[in-house]
C-alpha cells in the first residue's frame, strides 16, 4: 500500500518536474553514422549474450529506477546509476526502493540470482517494458549497471542534455568474471597524482569492471603516504623538489588516503597499497640518516635509475621502521592486501634479501593483511598466501613456477604486455620502452593462464595493468597511456578465454571512442582500431 502511495506521489511529482520543452515522444533517432547499439557491444565481453531484436527498451521521462525494497546497497547502486543517467537525459529517474511498479523501470535487485553469477556476476534482461538487473551482491549489481551504461547510446556520457532516443537493445546477458583480481596500478612516487586525479582514474576503471587499484606509494624519488611515527617521510621525502626531475612533489595525508579508499569502495574497487622494500627506498633513507648502515643520509635522487638503494638489513631499527609503516598503513586500509614490493633489490645481497623478507612478510600477517610482492619475493619460498605479481618479459620463471607448485597465487603483469607506461610505438611522446613497444593488439593478444610455464588458470588470481609515472605528470598523460590499452587488460581479466577475439575486440573498442570524447578522456588513436 505504502508503495503504491509513493508511486502515485512520484508520478505527480515527476509530471511536475518534467521540463516543458520535453517532447512527448523521443526527438530524433541516433545521429547518422552512429550504428544502433547491439547487446554484444560491451567491453569486457559478457560471458553469455542472447539478443532479442524484437525488443528494445527506451528510457523515457517516466522511467523509474526501482531497487530491492529494504536493501541499502541496492539503493546506493540505484543512486549511482541515476547520477550517471540524469545529466544527458534530463529525466528525473527517481530511485524507489519498492516492489514492481506500473511505470517503465530499471529494476536493480539483489538476491535470488543464479548461483553461477557468484560474487560479481549479474543477469541483465531488457524487454520493451523495462530493464532488470539481478545479482547476488551489490558488486554484481554495480557491474551490471556499467554494462547497461555501455548499452545506451554514447551520448549518455554527455554532461548536458542531449536529444536522442535512449534505446537499449533487447535480450539478456548472463555475466561473471573469469578472474577474481582485475587490477590497475598507479605510481604516485615518481610523480605524485592528486586525490582528484586518482578519483578520476577510478571513475574510468570502474566502467571496465576493474576491481583493484594498486597504489605504488614509495620509491627512490618520493614517499607519498603520511606515517605519523616517521613524520618527515612526507614533509621531506614527499616534499618540494621530489619526484622525477624534482617535478612531482606531494603526498596523501591519512585523510586523503581514506577518502580515496572510500571513493574506490563505492565503485567496488579495493585499494592495494604498496611500500617498496628493501630497495627503491632512497626517499626514506635520504630523509632519515639512521635508516642507513653507515648512519649517513644519501642525497635525494630525482633521476630514473633503479637498483641502487637498500635498507640496512642487520639493523633492528630497520624492522622497527617497517613495522611502524605496515601497522599504520594496515590501520587505514580496508582491503585485504598490502604490497611490500621486493623488486630490483640489486643493492641487497641474496642472503640479506631472504633474511629481510622472512622477517617482514610475517609483519604483514601480524597486522591482518595478506602480502603481495613482485615476483622476486618468490625466491624466499614465502608462505602460500603471499601473492606474486609477475612483471617479467619472458615465458619461464623457475622461482615462480615452484611457488605455484607449492600453492602461491599469481597476478599477471608481464611488462611487455600489461605495462601501460610502455610506448605504443617509437613516436609515442610519453612513456618508456625498456620492455618494447606495446600496441593495442600486443596488450590484448595474450592469455594470462598460458603466459608463463607452470602458471596455469588455477594459479592465476588475475591480471593487473601497472602505470609507472617516470614520464607522466598530468591526468591527460595517464589517460593517453591507459586508453585504449586498459580496456584490453580489463577484458583479459573479465571475459572468458573462449570469447577472446581481436577482430571483435577492436570493433567494440572503436565504438568506445565517442564515450571517451564526451568524458574528456585523452586517448591514443591507434591505427589498429576502427574508431567511430
Ligand atoms: C620496473 C621497475 C619500476 C619501473 C618500471 C618502469 C618494476 C616492478 N620495477 O617494474 O621501478 O618504474 O619498471 O616500467
Short mmCIF file of C-alpha atoms and ligand atoms in Angstrom, two decimals:
data_model
loop_
_atom_site.label_atom_id
_atom_site.label_comp_id
_atom_site.label_asym_id
_atom_site.label_seq_id
_atom_site.Cartn_x
_atom_site.Cartn_y
_atom_site.Cartn_z
CA UNK A 1 0.00 0.00 0.00
CA UNK A 2 2.61 2.40 1.15
CA UNK A 3 4.44 1.62 -2.05
CA UNK A 4 1.51 2.41 -4.25
CA UNK A 5 1.21 5.69 -2.42
CA UNK A 6 4.81 6.52 -3.09
CA UNK A 7 4.31 5.77 -6.76
CA UNK A 8 1.25 7.94 -7.11
CA UNK A 9 3.02 10.82 -5.44
CA UNK A 10 6.01 10.19 -7.55
CA UNK A 11 4.01 10.22 -10.76
CA UNK A 12 2.59 13.60 -9.82
CA UNK A 13 6.00 14.93 -8.86
CA UNK A 14 7.55 13.55 -11.99
CA UNK A 15 4.95 15.14 -14.18
CA UNK A 16 5.56 18.48 -12.50
CA UNK A 17 9.28 18.14 -12.74
CA UNK A 18 9.19 17.46 -16.47
CA UNK A 19 10.86 20.17 -18.47
CA UNK A 20 8.15 21.85 -20.52
CA UNK A 21 10.14 21.62 -23.70
CA UNK A 22 10.44 17.87 -23.45
CA UNK A 23 8.84 16.20 -26.46
CA UNK A 24 6.16 13.61 -25.74
CA UNK A 25 7.93 11.14 -27.95
CA UNK A 26 11.70 10.94 -28.21
CA UNK A 27 13.05 13.54 -30.60
CA UNK A 28 15.44 12.08 -33.07
CA UNK A 29 16.98 8.73 -33.79
CA UNK A 30 20.70 8.26 -33.26
CA UNK A 31 22.64 10.72 -35.40
CA UNK A 32 23.51 9.47 -38.87
CA UNK A 33 26.65 7.39 -38.88
CA UNK A 34 26.17 6.04 -35.36
CA UNK A 35 25.03 2.44 -35.74
CA UNK A 36 22.41 1.23 -33.26
CA UNK A 37 23.89 -0.44 -30.21
CA UNK A 38 23.93 -4.23 -30.09
CA UNK A 39 23.70 -6.24 -26.92
CA UNK A 40 27.20 -7.53 -27.66
CA UNK A 41 28.81 -4.05 -27.92
CA UNK A 42 30.30 -4.23 -24.44
CA UNK A 43 33.84 -4.22 -23.02
CA UNK A 44 34.71 -6.51 -21.32
CA UNK A 45 32.75 -9.00 -23.47
CA UNK A 46 29.99 -10.58 -21.35
CA UNK A 47 30.01 -14.33 -20.77
CA UNK A 48 26.64 -15.02 -22.46
CA UNK A 49 24.56 -12.72 -24.62
CA UNK A 50 21.14 -13.57 -26.08
CA UNK A 51 19.91 -10.64 -28.19
CA UNK A 52 16.22 -10.34 -28.93
CA UNK A 53 15.90 -7.91 -31.83
CA UNK A 54 12.10 -7.72 -31.40
CA UNK A 55 12.55 -5.97 -28.08
CA UNK A 56 14.02 -2.58 -27.28
CA UNK A 57 13.59 -0.59 -24.10
CA UNK A 58 13.57 3.15 -24.45
CA UNK A 59 14.45 5.20 -21.45
CA UNK A 60 11.89 7.97 -21.09
CA UNK A 61 10.80 10.80 -18.83
CA UNK A 62 8.63 8.45 -16.76
CA UNK A 63 11.25 5.77 -16.22
CA UNK A 64 11.99 5.00 -12.60
CA UNK A 65 14.94 3.19 -11.08
CA UNK A 66 13.49 0.59 -8.75
CA UNK A 67 15.73 -1.10 -6.21
CA UNK A 68 15.12 -4.12 -3.93
CA UNK A 69 12.96 -2.96 -1.01
CA UNK A 70 14.92 -2.65 2.27
CA UNK A 71 18.29 -3.01 0.52
CA UNK A 72 20.58 -0.08 1.23
CA UNK A 73 23.33 -1.45 -1.07
CA UNK A 74 20.89 -1.81 -3.98
CA UNK A 75 19.61 1.70 -3.36
CA UNK A 76 23.19 3.01 -3.39
CA UNK A 77 23.81 1.39 -6.80
CA UNK A 78 20.50 2.87 -7.98
CA UNK A 79 21.54 6.35 -6.90
CA UNK A 80 24.87 5.99 -8.65
CA UNK A 81 23.14 4.87 -11.84
CA UNK A 82 20.71 7.78 -11.65
CA UNK A 83 23.61 10.21 -11.32
CA UNK A 84 25.14 8.80 -14.48
CA UNK A 85 21.91 8.88 -16.49
CA UNK A 86 20.37 12.18 -15.42
CA UNK A 87 22.67 14.82 -16.98
CA UNK A 88 22.40 13.62 -20.57
CA UNK A 89 18.76 12.51 -20.49
CA UNK A 90 17.44 15.36 -18.37
CA UNK A 91 14.97 12.83 -16.90
CA UNK A 92 14.24 12.77 -13.16
CA UNK A 93 14.85 9.00 -12.84
CA UNK A 94 13.75 8.73 -9.20
CA UNK A 95 15.20 5.86 -7.20
CA UNK A 96 12.43 3.90 -5.45
CA UNK A 97 13.09 1.04 -3.05
CA UNK A 98 9.77 -0.70 -3.81
CA UNK A 99 8.15 -3.76 -5.36
CA UNK A 100 7.24 -3.74 -9.06
CA UNK A 101 5.73 -0.51 -10.37
CA UNK A 102 3.38 0.04 -13.30
CA UNK A 103 5.92 2.52 -14.66
CA UNK A 104 8.65 1.74 -17.14
CA UNK A 105 11.51 0.78 -14.88
CA UNK A 106 15.11 -0.16 -14.49
CA UNK A 107 14.92 -2.70 -11.67
CA UNK A 108 18.09 -3.31 -9.65
CA UNK A 109 17.64 -6.37 -7.49
CA UNK A 110 20.00 -8.06 -5.06
CA UNK A 111 19.38 -11.67 -4.10
CA UNK A 112 17.72 -14.65 -5.69
CA UNK A 113 20.06 -14.55 -8.64
CA UNK A 114 21.59 -17.62 -10.30
CA UNK A 115 24.36 -19.08 -8.09
CA UNK A 116 26.62 -19.28 -11.15
CA UNK A 117 26.84 -15.49 -11.08
CA UNK A 118 28.96 -15.70 -7.93
CA UNK A 119 30.01 -12.58 -6.05
CA UNK A 120 30.48 -10.26 -9.01
CA UNK A 121 28.24 -11.53 -11.77
CA UNK A 122 24.85 -10.25 -12.85
CA UNK A 123 21.93 -11.08 -15.06
CA UNK A 124 20.57 -8.29 -17.26
CA UNK A 125 17.25 -8.58 -19.08
CA UNK A 126 15.95 -5.96 -21.47
CA UNK A 127 12.34 -6.10 -22.66
CA UNK A 128 10.01 -3.49 -24.06
CA UNK A 129 8.72 -2.84 -20.55
CA UNK A 130 11.99 -2.31 -18.81
CA UNK A 131 15.40 -3.44 -17.74
CA UNK A 132 16.02 -5.84 -14.87
CA UNK A 133 19.46 -6.41 -13.38
CA UNK A 134 19.78 -9.16 -10.78
CA UNK A 135 22.85 -10.06 -8.76
CA UNK A 136 23.84 -11.81 -5.56
CA UNK A 137 25.79 -8.80 -4.29
CA UNK A 138 25.98 -5.05 -4.77
CA UNK A 139 29.30 -5.58 -6.61
CA UNK A 140 27.47 -7.69 -9.20
CA UNK A 141 24.66 -5.17 -9.44
CA UNK A 142 27.16 -2.36 -9.95
CA UNK A 143 28.89 -4.36 -12.70
CA UNK A 144 25.52 -4.80 -14.38
CA UNK A 145 24.89 -1.06 -14.35
CA UNK A 146 28.23 -0.47 -16.05
CA UNK A 147 27.12 -2.83 -18.82
CA UNK A 148 23.81 -1.01 -19.08
CA UNK A 149 25.68 2.27 -19.41
CA UNK A 150 27.55 0.91 -22.44
CA UNK A 151 24.33 -0.38 -24.00
CA UNK A 152 22.90 3.13 -24.10
CA UNK A 153 23.87 5.49 -26.94
CA UNK A 154 27.28 7.12 -26.40
CA UNK A 155 25.62 10.49 -25.78
CA UNK A 156 24.68 9.18 -22.34
CA UNK A 157 28.18 10.26 -21.29
CA UNK A 158 27.46 13.91 -22.09
CA UNK A 159 27.29 16.33 -19.20
CA UNK A 160 24.44 18.29 -20.76
CA UNK A 161 21.02 17.26 -22.01
CA UNK A 162 21.08 15.51 -25.40
CA UNK A 163 18.26 14.95 -27.84
CA UNK A 164 18.31 11.35 -28.86
CA UNK A 165 16.37 8.13 -28.46
CA UNK A 166 17.69 6.40 -25.36
CA UNK A 167 17.22 2.93 -26.77
CA UNK A 168 18.64 -0.16 -25.09
CA UNK A 169 18.82 -3.30 -27.27
CA UNK A 170 16.55 -6.15 -26.15
CA UNK A 171 17.60 -9.55 -24.91
CA UNK A 172 19.52 -10.86 -21.96
CA UNK A 173 23.06 -11.08 -20.65
CA UNK A 174 24.42 -13.51 -18.09
CA UNK A 175 27.83 -12.37 -16.99
CA UNK A 176 30.53 -13.13 -14.42
CA UNK A 177 34.30 -12.69 -14.34
CA UNK A 178 36.98 -15.17 -15.36
CA UNK A 179 39.42 -13.93 -12.68
CA UNK A 180 38.77 -12.56 -9.18
CA UNK A 181 41.51 -9.92 -9.43
CA UNK A 182 41.33 -7.33 -12.21
CA UNK A 183 43.72 -4.56 -11.36
CA UNK A 184 45.34 -1.34 -12.39
CA UNK A 185 48.31 0.35 -10.76
CA UNK A 186 49.26 3.99 -10.44
CA UNK A 187 52.75 5.13 -9.45
CA UNK A 188 52.48 8.12 -7.13
CA UNK A 189 56.18 8.08 -6.24
CA UNK A 190 57.84 9.17 -9.49
CA UNK A 191 55.22 11.88 -9.97
CA UNK A 192 52.60 12.49 -7.35
CA UNK A 193 48.99 12.37 -8.57
CA UNK A 194 46.37 14.26 -6.60
CA UNK A 195 43.27 12.85 -4.91
CA UNK A 196 41.20 14.37 -7.71
CA UNK A 197 43.31 12.66 -10.37
CA UNK A 198 43.16 9.31 -8.59
CA UNK A 199 39.37 9.60 -8.30
CA UNK A 200 39.07 10.45 -11.98
CA UNK A 201 41.11 7.35 -12.84
CA UNK A 202 38.90 5.25 -10.52
CA UNK A 203 35.82 6.51 -12.40
CA UNK A 204 37.31 5.25 -15.65
CA UNK A 205 38.49 1.93 -14.20
CA UNK A 206 35.09 1.13 -12.77
CA UNK A 207 33.49 1.39 -16.23
CA UNK A 208 35.56 -1.61 -17.33
CA UNK A 209 34.89 -3.76 -14.23
CA UNK A 210 38.39 -3.29 -12.77
CA UNK A 211 38.09 -4.16 -9.07
CA UNK A 212 41.56 -3.43 -7.61
CA UNK A 213 43.69 -0.29 -7.73
CA UNK A 214 47.28 -0.80 -6.60
CA UNK A 215 48.95 2.42 -5.45
CA UNK A 216 52.76 2.45 -5.64
CA UNK A 217 53.25 4.85 -2.73
CA UNK A 218 57.02 4.94 -2.17
CA UNK A 219 60.16 4.77 -4.24
CA UNK A 220 63.64 6.30 -4.58
CA UNK A 221 62.24 9.62 -5.79
CA UNK A 222 59.43 10.17 -3.30
CA UNK A 223 57.41 9.00 -0.29
CA UNK A 224 53.69 9.66 -0.74
CA UNK A 225 51.81 8.44 2.34
CA UNK A 226 51.63 10.04 5.78
CA UNK A 227 53.17 7.91 8.55
CA UNK A 228 52.74 9.59 11.94
CA UNK A 229 55.61 7.84 13.68
CA UNK A 230 58.05 8.96 10.96
CA UNK A 231 56.64 12.38 10.05
CA UNK A 232 59.47 13.65 7.84
CA UNK A 233 58.83 10.84 5.32
CA UNK A 234 56.19 13.04 3.73
CA UNK A 235 57.26 16.58 4.57
CA UNK A 236 60.82 15.89 3.35
CA UNK A 237 60.60 12.59 1.41
CA UNK A 238 57.44 13.77 -0.37
CA UNK A 239 58.15 17.47 -0.11
CA UNK A 240 59.21 20.15 -2.59
CA UNK A 241 61.73 19.02 -5.18
CA UNK A 242 60.80 15.33 -5.00
CA UNK A 243 59.75 13.14 -7.92
CA UNK A 244 61.48 12.61 -11.24
CA UNK A 245 63.29 15.83 -12.26
CA UNK A 246 62.08 17.27 -8.96
CA UNK A 247 58.76 17.88 -10.67
CA UNK A 248 56.38 15.59 -8.81
CA UNK A 249 56.10 16.63 -5.14
CA UNK A 250 53.16 15.85 -2.89
CA UNK A 251 51.73 13.15 -0.69
CA UNK A 252 48.48 11.69 0.60
CA UNK A 253 47.57 12.54 4.17
CA UNK A 254 45.82 9.73 6.01
CA UNK A 255 42.56 11.61 5.46
CA UNK A 256 43.28 11.77 1.71
CA UNK A 257 44.06 8.07 1.62
CA UNK A 258 40.84 7.26 3.47
CA UNK A 259 38.90 9.46 1.05
CA UNK A 260 40.44 7.59 -1.89
CA UNK A 261 39.72 4.14 -0.43
CA UNK A 262 36.12 5.15 0.35
CA UNK A 263 35.58 6.60 -3.12
CA UNK A 264 37.02 3.45 -4.66
CA UNK A 265 34.87 1.21 -2.43
CA UNK A 266 31.71 2.97 -3.62
CA UNK A 267 32.74 1.88 -7.10
CA UNK A 268 33.58 -1.65 -5.92
CA UNK A 269 37.31 -1.10 -6.25
CA UNK A 270 39.69 -2.15 -3.47
CA UNK A 271 42.93 -0.23 -2.91
CA UNK A 272 46.14 -2.27 -2.64
CA UNK A 273 48.81 -0.02 -1.09
CA UNK A 274 52.49 -0.70 -1.83
CA UNK A 275 55.55 0.24 0.20
CA UNK A 276 58.51 -0.89 -1.89
CA UNK A 277 61.39 -2.53 0.05
CA UNK A 278 64.23 -3.37 0.70
CA UNK A 279 65.29 -1.46 -2.45
CA UNK A 280 63.60 1.56 -4.06
CA UNK A 281 63.96 3.25 -0.67
CA UNK A 282 66.13 6.30 -1.30
CA UNK A 283 63.37 8.76 -0.39
CA UNK A 284 63.18 7.26 3.13
CA UNK A 285 66.93 6.83 3.51
CA UNK A 286 67.76 10.35 2.38
CA UNK A 287 65.21 11.66 4.88
CA UNK A 288 66.29 9.59 7.92
CA UNK A 289 70.06 9.07 8.22
CA UNK A 290 69.54 6.33 10.81
CA UNK A 291 67.99 4.08 8.15
CA UNK A 292 71.43 3.72 6.52
CA UNK A 293 74.09 1.22 7.68
CA UNK A 294 76.71 3.98 7.87
CA UNK A 295 74.33 6.45 9.51
CA UNK A 296 74.83 8.92 6.69
CA UNK A 297 71.85 10.12 4.65
CA UNK A 298 72.46 9.87 0.89
CA UNK A 299 71.36 12.84 -1.22
CA UNK A 300 67.78 12.84 -2.54
CA UNK A 301 67.51 11.45 -6.08
CA UNK A 302 65.32 12.67 -8.91
CA UNK A 303 66.75 10.59 -11.77
CA UNK A 304 65.17 7.36 -13.05
CA UNK A 305 67.94 4.88 -12.23
CA UNK A 306 66.85 1.75 -10.33
CA UNK A 307 68.50 -0.84 -8.08
CA UNK A 308 70.96 1.32 -6.09
CA UNK A 309 69.24 1.70 -2.70
CA UNK A 310 68.84 -0.82 0.14
CA UNK A 311 67.61 -0.63 3.69
CA UNK A 312 70.13 -1.80 6.32
CA UNK A 313 69.33 -5.49 6.75
CA UNK A 314 71.27 -6.10 10.00
CA UNK A 315 69.92 -3.12 11.89
CA UNK A 316 66.97 -3.63 14.26
CA UNK A 317 65.84 -0.08 13.60
CA UNK A 318 65.02 -1.13 10.01
CA UNK A 319 62.42 -3.59 11.30
CA UNK A 320 61.02 -1.11 13.78
CA UNK A 321 60.62 1.33 10.89
CA UNK A 322 58.98 -1.25 8.64
CA UNK A 323 56.67 -2.42 11.41
CA UNK A 324 55.58 1.17 12.13
CA UNK A 325 54.84 1.75 8.46
CA UNK A 326 52.98 -1.54 7.99
CA UNK A 327 50.97 -1.05 11.18
CA UNK A 328 49.90 2.50 10.31
CA UNK A 329 49.11 1.62 6.72
CA UNK A 330 47.18 -1.54 7.63
CA UNK A 331 45.09 0.53 10.06
CA UNK A 332 43.77 2.76 7.27
CA UNK A 333 43.48 0.06 4.61
CA UNK A 334 40.09 -1.67 4.47
CA UNK A 335 41.15 -4.12 1.74
CA UNK A 336 42.78 -7.50 2.38
CA UNK A 337 46.15 -6.87 0.69
CA UNK A 338 49.34 -4.97 1.47
CA UNK A 339 52.09 -4.96 -1.16
CA UNK A 340 55.69 -4.92 0.00
CA UNK A 341 57.37 -4.52 -3.40
CA UNK A 342 60.59 -6.52 -3.33
CA UNK A 343 61.59 -5.78 -6.95
CA UNK A 344 65.05 -4.92 -8.24
CA UNK A 345 66.84 -5.16 -4.87
CA UNK A 346 70.17 -5.18 -6.70
CA UNK A 347 71.93 -3.40 -3.82
CA UNK A 348 70.89 -6.12 -1.35
CA UNK A 349 72.69 -9.50 -1.37
CA UNK A 350 70.53 -12.59 -1.96
CA UNK A 351 71.18 -13.74 1.59
CA UNK A 352 70.20 -10.36 3.03
CA UNK A 353 67.12 -10.27 0.82
CA UNK A 354 65.97 -13.61 2.23
CA UNK A 355 66.69 -12.53 5.82
CA UNK A 356 64.76 -9.32 5.25
CA UNK A 357 61.71 -10.87 3.57
CA UNK A 358 61.44 -13.64 6.15
CA UNK A 359 61.18 -11.00 8.87
CA UNK A 360 58.91 -8.61 7.01
CA UNK A 361 56.34 -10.97 5.48
CA UNK A 362 55.06 -12.11 8.91
CA UNK A 363 54.60 -8.46 9.89
CA UNK A 364 52.03 -8.08 7.14
CA UNK A 365 50.07 -11.03 8.58
CA UNK A 366 50.54 -9.67 12.11
CA UNK A 367 48.53 -6.61 11.10
CA UNK A 368 45.82 -8.66 9.45
CA UNK A 369 46.77 -8.30 5.80
CA UNK A 370 47.75 -10.69 3.04
CA UNK A 371 51.11 -9.85 1.46
CA UNK A 372 51.65 -9.11 -2.21
CA UNK A 373 55.13 -8.88 -3.69
CA UNK A 374 56.73 -8.51 -7.12
CA UNK A 375 57.76 -11.95 -8.39
CA UNK A 376 61.29 -11.67 -6.90
CA UNK A 377 59.73 -12.32 -3.48
CA UNK A 378 59.09 -15.93 -4.56
CA UNK A 379 62.87 -16.51 -4.23
CA UNK A 380 62.47 -16.76 -0.46
CA UNK A 381 59.83 -19.54 -0.58
CA UNK A 382 57.21 -17.42 1.22
CA UNK A 383 54.02 -18.78 2.80
CA UNK A 384 51.48 -19.86 0.20
CA UNK A 385 49.11 -16.97 0.97
CA UNK A 386 51.66 -14.47 -0.40
CA UNK A 387 50.59 -13.29 -3.85
CA UNK A 388 53.25 -12.96 -6.56
CA UNK A 389 52.94 -10.19 -9.11
CA UNK A 390 54.73 -11.33 -12.27
CA UNK A 391 56.31 -8.47 -14.21
CA UNK A 392 58.85 -10.33 -16.34
CA UNK A 393 59.02 -10.24 -20.13
CA UNK A 394 59.84 -13.93 -20.61
CA UNK A 395 57.72 -17.04 -20.50
CA UNK A 396 59.65 -19.03 -17.91
CA UNK A 397 60.46 -18.24 -14.29
CA UNK A 398 61.64 -21.10 -12.11
CA UNK A 399 61.03 -19.42 -8.74
CA UNK A 400 57.52 -18.51 -9.80
CA UNK A 401 56.69 -21.97 -11.16
CA UNK A 402 57.98 -23.56 -7.95
CA UNK A 403 55.95 -21.17 -5.82
CA UNK A 404 52.86 -22.03 -7.84
CA UNK A 405 53.55 -25.74 -7.33
CA UNK A 406 53.59 -25.04 -3.57
CA UNK A 407 50.27 -23.19 -3.83
CA UNK A 408 51.05 -19.47 -4.25
CA UNK A 409 48.75 -17.43 -6.50
CA UNK A 410 49.89 -15.05 -9.22
CA UNK A 411 48.74 -11.74 -10.61
CA UNK A 412 49.95 -11.39 -14.18
CA UNK A 413 51.52 -8.08 -15.26
CA UNK A 414 54.04 -9.09 -17.93
CA UNK A 415 55.89 -5.86 -18.68
CA UNK A 416 55.89 -6.39 -22.44
CA UNK A 417 52.09 -6.85 -22.49
CA UNK A 418 50.47 -5.19 -19.49
CA UNK A 419 52.72 -2.21 -18.67
CA UNK A 420 50.74 0.88 -19.62
CA UNK A 421 53.87 3.04 -19.37
CA UNK A 422 55.50 1.40 -22.40
CA UNK A 423 55.29 3.47 -25.57
CA UNK A 424 52.80 2.34 -28.23
CA UNK A 425 55.43 2.81 -30.92
CA UNK A 426 58.57 4.82 -31.45
CA UNK A 427 56.65 8.04 -31.96
CA UNK A 428 54.78 7.97 -28.63
CA UNK A 429 55.77 11.20 -26.88
CA UNK A 430 55.39 9.75 -23.37
CA UNK A 431 56.46 6.53 -21.71
CA UNK A 432 59.43 4.17 -21.66
CA UNK A 433 60.46 1.37 -24.00
CA UNK A 434 62.70 -0.96 -21.99
CA UNK A 435 60.15 -3.81 -22.37
CA UNK A 436 59.44 -2.92 -26.01
CA UNK A 437 56.63 -1.04 -27.71
CA UNK A 438 53.13 -2.20 -26.84
CA UNK A 439 50.48 -1.51 -29.46
CA UNK A 440 46.85 -2.25 -28.62
CA UNK A 441 46.95 -5.67 -30.19
CA UNK A 442 50.07 -6.63 -28.19
CA UNK A 443 48.27 -5.62 -24.99
CA UNK A 444 45.24 -7.71 -25.96
CA UNK A 445 46.64 -10.79 -27.68
CA UNK A 446 47.92 -12.98 -24.83
CA UNK A 447 46.43 -15.42 -22.37
CA UNK A 448 47.17 -14.78 -18.68
CA UNK A 449 46.86 -18.51 -17.96
CA UNK A 450 49.26 -19.53 -20.72
CA UNK A 451 51.93 -16.90 -20.42
CA UNK A 452 54.41 -18.46 -18.01
CA UNK A 453 55.26 -22.16 -17.95
CA UNK A 454 53.79 -23.80 -14.86
CA UNK A 455 51.40 -20.91 -14.14
CA UNK A 456 48.01 -22.14 -15.32
CA UNK A 457 44.41 -20.98 -14.94
CA UNK A 458 44.08 -22.19 -11.33
CA UNK A 459 47.23 -20.38 -10.22
CA UNK A 460 46.22 -17.07 -11.77
CA UNK A 461 44.40 -14.80 -9.35
CA UNK A 462 44.09 -12.27 -12.13
CA UNK A 463 45.75 -9.55 -14.17
CA UNK A 464 46.96 -6.04 -13.48
CA UNK A 465 47.96 -3.15 -15.72
CA UNK A 466 50.68 -1.09 -13.99
CA UNK A 467 51.21 2.52 -14.96
CA UNK A 468 54.61 3.81 -13.82
CA UNK A 469 54.94 7.57 -13.93
CA UNK A 470 58.56 8.43 -14.65
CA UNK A 471 57.32 10.38 -17.71
CA UNK A 472 53.75 11.14 -16.67
CA UNK A 473 52.66 14.30 -14.92
CA UNK A 474 49.01 15.02 -15.59
CA UNK A 475 45.73 13.17 -15.76
CA UNK A 476 45.86 13.66 -19.54
CA UNK A 477 49.19 11.82 -19.59
CA UNK A 478 47.70 8.98 -17.54
CA UNK A 479 44.70 8.72 -19.85
CA UNK A 480 46.79 8.77 -23.01
CA UNK A 481 48.82 5.76 -21.87
CA UNK A 482 45.89 3.86 -20.33
CA UNK A 483 43.45 4.32 -23.20
CA UNK A 484 42.91 2.20 -25.15
CA UNK A 485 45.14 -0.47 -23.55
CA UNK A 486 43.49 -0.53 -20.14
CA UNK A 487 40.19 -1.87 -21.59
CA UNK A 488 42.25 -4.61 -23.30
CA UNK A 489 43.70 -5.79 -19.99
CA UNK A 490 40.27 -5.42 -18.34
CA UNK A 491 38.80 -7.76 -20.96
CA UNK A 492 41.58 -10.32 -20.38
CA UNK A 493 40.71 -10.25 -16.69
CA UNK A 494 36.93 -10.49 -17.01
CA UNK A 495 35.96 -12.26 -20.22
CA UNK A 496 36.18 -15.97 -20.95
CA UNK A 497 39.20 -17.29 -22.82
CA UNK A 498 36.78 -18.69 -25.42
CA UNK A 499 35.48 -15.21 -26.25
CA UNK A 500 38.97 -13.87 -26.99
CA UNK A 501 38.83 -12.40 -30.48
CA UNK A 502 40.91 -9.48 -31.74
CA UNK A 503 38.53 -8.56 -34.59
CA UNK A 504 35.58 -8.37 -32.25
CA UNK A 505 37.59 -6.51 -29.62
CA UNK A 506 38.96 -3.85 -31.96
CA UNK A 507 35.47 -3.13 -33.31
CA UNK A 508 33.99 -2.82 -29.82
CA UNK A 509 36.97 -0.69 -28.78
CA UNK A 510 36.47 1.66 -31.72
CA UNK A 511 32.89 2.18 -30.60
CA UNK A 512 34.07 3.39 -27.17
CA UNK A 513 35.75 6.47 -28.62
CA UNK A 514 32.64 8.71 -28.68
CA UNK A 515 32.17 7.91 -24.98
CA UNK A 516 35.76 8.86 -24.19
CA UNK A 517 35.46 12.09 -26.14
CA UNK A 518 32.36 13.04 -24.15
CA UNK A 519 34.15 12.18 -20.92
CA UNK A 520 37.20 14.19 -21.99
CA UNK A 521 39.43 11.13 -21.95
CA UNK A 522 42.64 11.81 -23.83
CA UNK A 523 43.21 8.53 -25.69
CA UNK A 524 45.77 7.31 -28.22
CA UNK A 525 44.03 6.87 -31.58
CA UNK A 526 45.81 3.65 -32.52
CA UNK A 527 45.84 2.88 -36.27
CA UNK A 528 44.93 -0.71 -35.37
CA UNK A 529 41.42 0.28 -34.28
CA UNK A 530 38.43 1.34 -36.45
CA UNK A 531 37.50 4.40 -34.40
CA UNK A 532 33.96 5.70 -34.60
C1 LIG B 1 60.03 -1.84 -13.39
C2 LIG B 1 60.58 -1.25 -12.12
C3 LIG B 1 59.96 0.10 -11.79
C4 LIG B 1 59.92 0.99 -13.03
C5 LIG B 1 59.18 0.28 -14.15
C6 LIG B 1 59.12 1.12 -15.40
C7 LIG B 1 59.14 -2.93 -11.65
C8 LIG B 1 58.35 -3.92 -10.94
N1 LIG B 1 60.16 -2.25 -11.15
O1 LIG B 1 58.89 -2.57 -12.92
O2 LIG B 1 60.70 0.72 -10.77
O3 LIG B 1 59.26 2.19 -12.73
O4 LIG B 1 59.78 -0.95 -14.45
O5 LIG B 1 58.49 0.49 -16.46
#
